[in-house]
Amino acid sequence: MQAEIVVLCPLEIERRAASAAAAGRARVVRTGPGASAVARAVEAVDFRSIRLVVLFGVAGGLEETPGAVVAAEVIDGATGERWTPPAGDYGGVVVVGVAAPIGTVEGKRALAARTGAAIVDCESHGFARACSERGVRWMIVRGVSDGPGDTLPACAAAWVRDDGRTDARRVAADLLRRPALIMPVARLGRATRAAIAAAGDRLDRIIEEESRRIGAS
């Protein structure tokens, strides 16, 4: 029987974690990064047998938000448009979606002041808009990989290919050119793994609860 829950993951590392957490109870799809890629993935879903769509992965913290969170509201950082997830009964925080990663402390501080959001990513606004247009039940689960006081290497965005896989050659080349990045990147890698693990634990519990609801309906 086809799974009634679909989990969309922009990155391959997120897909692996979601697949482990879902353990066959949900269909997990890697979309590639960015709002447009996620929106296309939503549009490709056959919703006749789908009860819930989840956007899963990591995000940046605009305030101190450790572990994993569920979105209670989504803001488009460019237009100010807002959406409330229909599957919003798990508590949560405000997430703002932007076109490119916010890598500086100053940038994070300014975005937090302008929007009031707790976390930031590059997909939630595209996901929320596409799901709302389709009239489907949706939610967002994110692990927080970097906090408001953390900076991200400007070149990091180029380390992910359009299909969501890491370009290991590009990473190695950048680190060879700039050895000073090695330690910060290692710290970011550890934080990202911890964030994905926390998000996977949260997803596991949500799928269990949603599976019980589906079975009881």
PDB file of C-alpha atoms in Angstrom, residues 120-193:
ATOM      1  CA  VAL A 120      15.743  30.743   8.321  1.00  0.00           C
ATOM      2  CA  ASP A 121      15.981  28.441   5.324  1.00  0.00           C
ATOM      3  CA  CYS A 122      15.802  28.605   1.535  1.00  0.00           C
ATOM      4  CA  GLU A 123      12.787  26.363   0.914  1.00  0.00           C
ATOM      5  CA  SER A 124       9.948  26.873   3.402  1.00  0.00           C
ATOM      6  CA  HIS A 125       8.268  29.734   1.551  1.00  0.00           C
ATOM      7  CA  GLY A 126       8.193  27.835  -1.756  1.00  0.00           C
ATOM      8  CA  PHE A 127       6.936  24.726   0.009  1.00  0.00           C
ATOM      9  CA  ALA A 128       4.234  26.563   1.960  1.00  0.00           C
ATOM     10  CA  ARG A 129       2.991  28.409  -1.114  1.00  0.00           C
ATOM     11  CA  ALA A 130       2.838  25.261  -3.268  1.00  0.00           C
ATOM     12  CA  CYS A 131       1.088  23.200  -0.589  1.00  0.00           C
ATOM     13  CA  SER A 132      -1.413  25.979   0.141  1.00  0.00           C
ATOM     14  CA  GLU A 133      -2.241  26.288  -3.545  1.00  0.00           C
ATOM     15  CA  ARG A 134      -2.887  22.544  -3.690  1.00  0.00           C
ATOM     16  CA  GLY A 135      -4.985  22.609  -0.521  1.00  0.00           C
ATOM     17  CA  VAL A 136      -3.030  19.831   1.180  1.00  0.00           C
ATOM     18  CA  ARG A 137      -2.097  19.251   4.801  1.00  0.00           C
ATOM     19  CA  TRP A 138       1.550  20.119   5.410  1.00  0.00           C
ATOM     20  CA  MET A 139       4.163  20.808   8.032  1.00  0.00           C
ATOM     21  CA  ILE A 140       7.878  21.652   8.345  1.00  0.00           C
ATOM     22  CA  VAL A 141      10.458  19.939  10.577  1.00  0.00           C
ATOM     23  CA  ARG A 142      13.901  21.525  10.803  1.00  0.00           C
ATOM     24  CA  GLY A 143      17.054  20.874  12.785  1.00  0.00           C
ATOM     25  CA  VAL A 144      19.019  24.033  13.629  1.00  0.00           C
ATOM     26  CA  SER A 145      22.581  23.672  12.351  1.00  0.00           C
ATOM     27  CA  ASP A 146      23.990  27.157  13.054  1.00  0.00           C
ATOM     28  CA  GLY A 147      22.989  29.818  15.532  1.00  0.00           C
ATOM     29  CA  PRO A 148      22.646  33.608  15.408  1.00  0.00           C
ATOM     30  CA  GLY A 149      26.287  34.077  16.373  1.00  0.00           C
ATOM     31  CA  ASP A 150      27.683  31.667  13.794  1.00  0.00           C
ATOM     32  CA  THR A 151      29.007  32.610  10.366  1.00  0.00           C
ATOM     33  CA  LEU A 152      28.883  30.440   7.255  1.00  0.00           C
ATOM     34  CA  PRO A 153      31.568  30.344   4.549  1.00  0.00           C
ATOM     35  CA  ALA A 154      30.430  32.388   1.555  1.00  0.00           C
ATOM     36  CA  CYS A 155      31.470  29.544  -0.733  1.00  0.00           C
ATOM     37  CA  ALA A 156      29.363  26.923   1.090  1.00  0.00           C
ATOM     38  CA  ALA A 157      26.302  27.421  -1.103  1.00  0.00           C
ATOM     39  CA  ALA A 158      28.309  26.201  -4.102  1.00  0.00           C
ATOM     40  CA  TRP A 159      29.127  22.939  -2.324  1.00  0.00           C
ATOM     41  CA  VAL A 160      25.658  21.538  -3.017  1.00  0.00           C
ATOM     42  CA  ARG A 161      24.690  20.453  -6.520  1.00  0.00           C
ATOM     43  CA  ASP A 162      21.257  21.064  -8.006  1.00  0.00           C
ATOM     44  CA  ASP A 163      20.263  17.493  -7.185  1.00  0.00           C
ATOM     45  CA  GLY A 164      20.971  18.020  -3.474  1.00  0.00           C
ATOM     46  CA  ARG A 165      24.176  15.992  -3.331  1.00  0.00           C
ATOM     47  CA  THR A 166      27.389  17.447  -1.929  1.00  0.00           C
ATOM     48  CA  ASP A 167      30.065  18.313  -4.492  1.00  0.00           C
ATOM     49  CA  ALA A 168      33.017  16.767  -2.641  1.00  0.00           C
ATOM     50  CA  ARG A 169      35.529  17.947  -5.244  1.00  0.00           C
ATOM     51  CA  ARG A 170      34.395  21.536  -4.888  1.00  0.00           C
ATOM     52  CA  VAL A 171      34.611  21.318  -1.104  1.00  0.00           C
ATOM     53  CA  ALA A 172      38.125  19.873  -1.236  1.00  0.00           C
ATOM     54  CA  ALA A 173      39.281  22.489  -3.734  1.00  0.00           C
ATOM     55  CA  ASP A 174      37.964  25.364  -1.610  1.00  0.00           C
ATOM     56  CA  LEU A 175      39.556  23.986   1.547  1.00  0.00           C
ATOM     57  CA  LEU A 176      42.893  23.550  -0.218  1.00  0.00           C
ATOM     58  CA  ARG A 177      42.772  27.157  -1.355  1.00  0.00           C
ATOM     59  CA  ARG A 178      41.661  28.421   2.057  1.00  0.00           C
ATOM     60  CA  PRO A 179      42.988  26.164   4.861  1.00  0.00           C
ATOM     61  CA  ALA A 180      41.605  28.585   7.452  1.00  0.00           C
ATOM     62  CA  LEU A 181      38.161  27.211   6.571  1.00  0.00           C
ATOM     63  CA  ILE A 182      39.004  23.671   7.662  1.00  0.00           C
ATOM     64  CA  MET A 183      38.222  24.078  11.367  1.00  0.00           C
ATOM     65  CA  PRO A 184      35.020  26.154  10.893  1.00  0.00           C
ATOM     66  CA  VAL A 185      33.778  23.703   8.282  1.00  0.00           C
ATOM     67  CA  ALA A 186      34.521  20.777  10.589  1.00  0.00           C
ATOM     68  CA  ARG A 187      32.506  22.468  13.365  1.00  0.00           C
ATOM     69  CA  LEU A 188      29.664  23.161  10.960  1.00  0.00           C
ATOM     70  CA  GLY A 189      29.721  19.539   9.840  1.00  0.00           C
ATOM     71  CA  ARG A 190      29.397  18.305  13.414  1.00  0.00           C
ATOM     72  CA  ALA A 191      26.607  20.764  14.144  1.00  0.00           C
ATOM     73  CA  THR A 192      24.785  19.798  10.960  1.00  0.00           C
ATOM     74  CA  ARG A 193      24.961  16.100  11.799  1.00  0.00           C
TER      75      ARG A 193
END
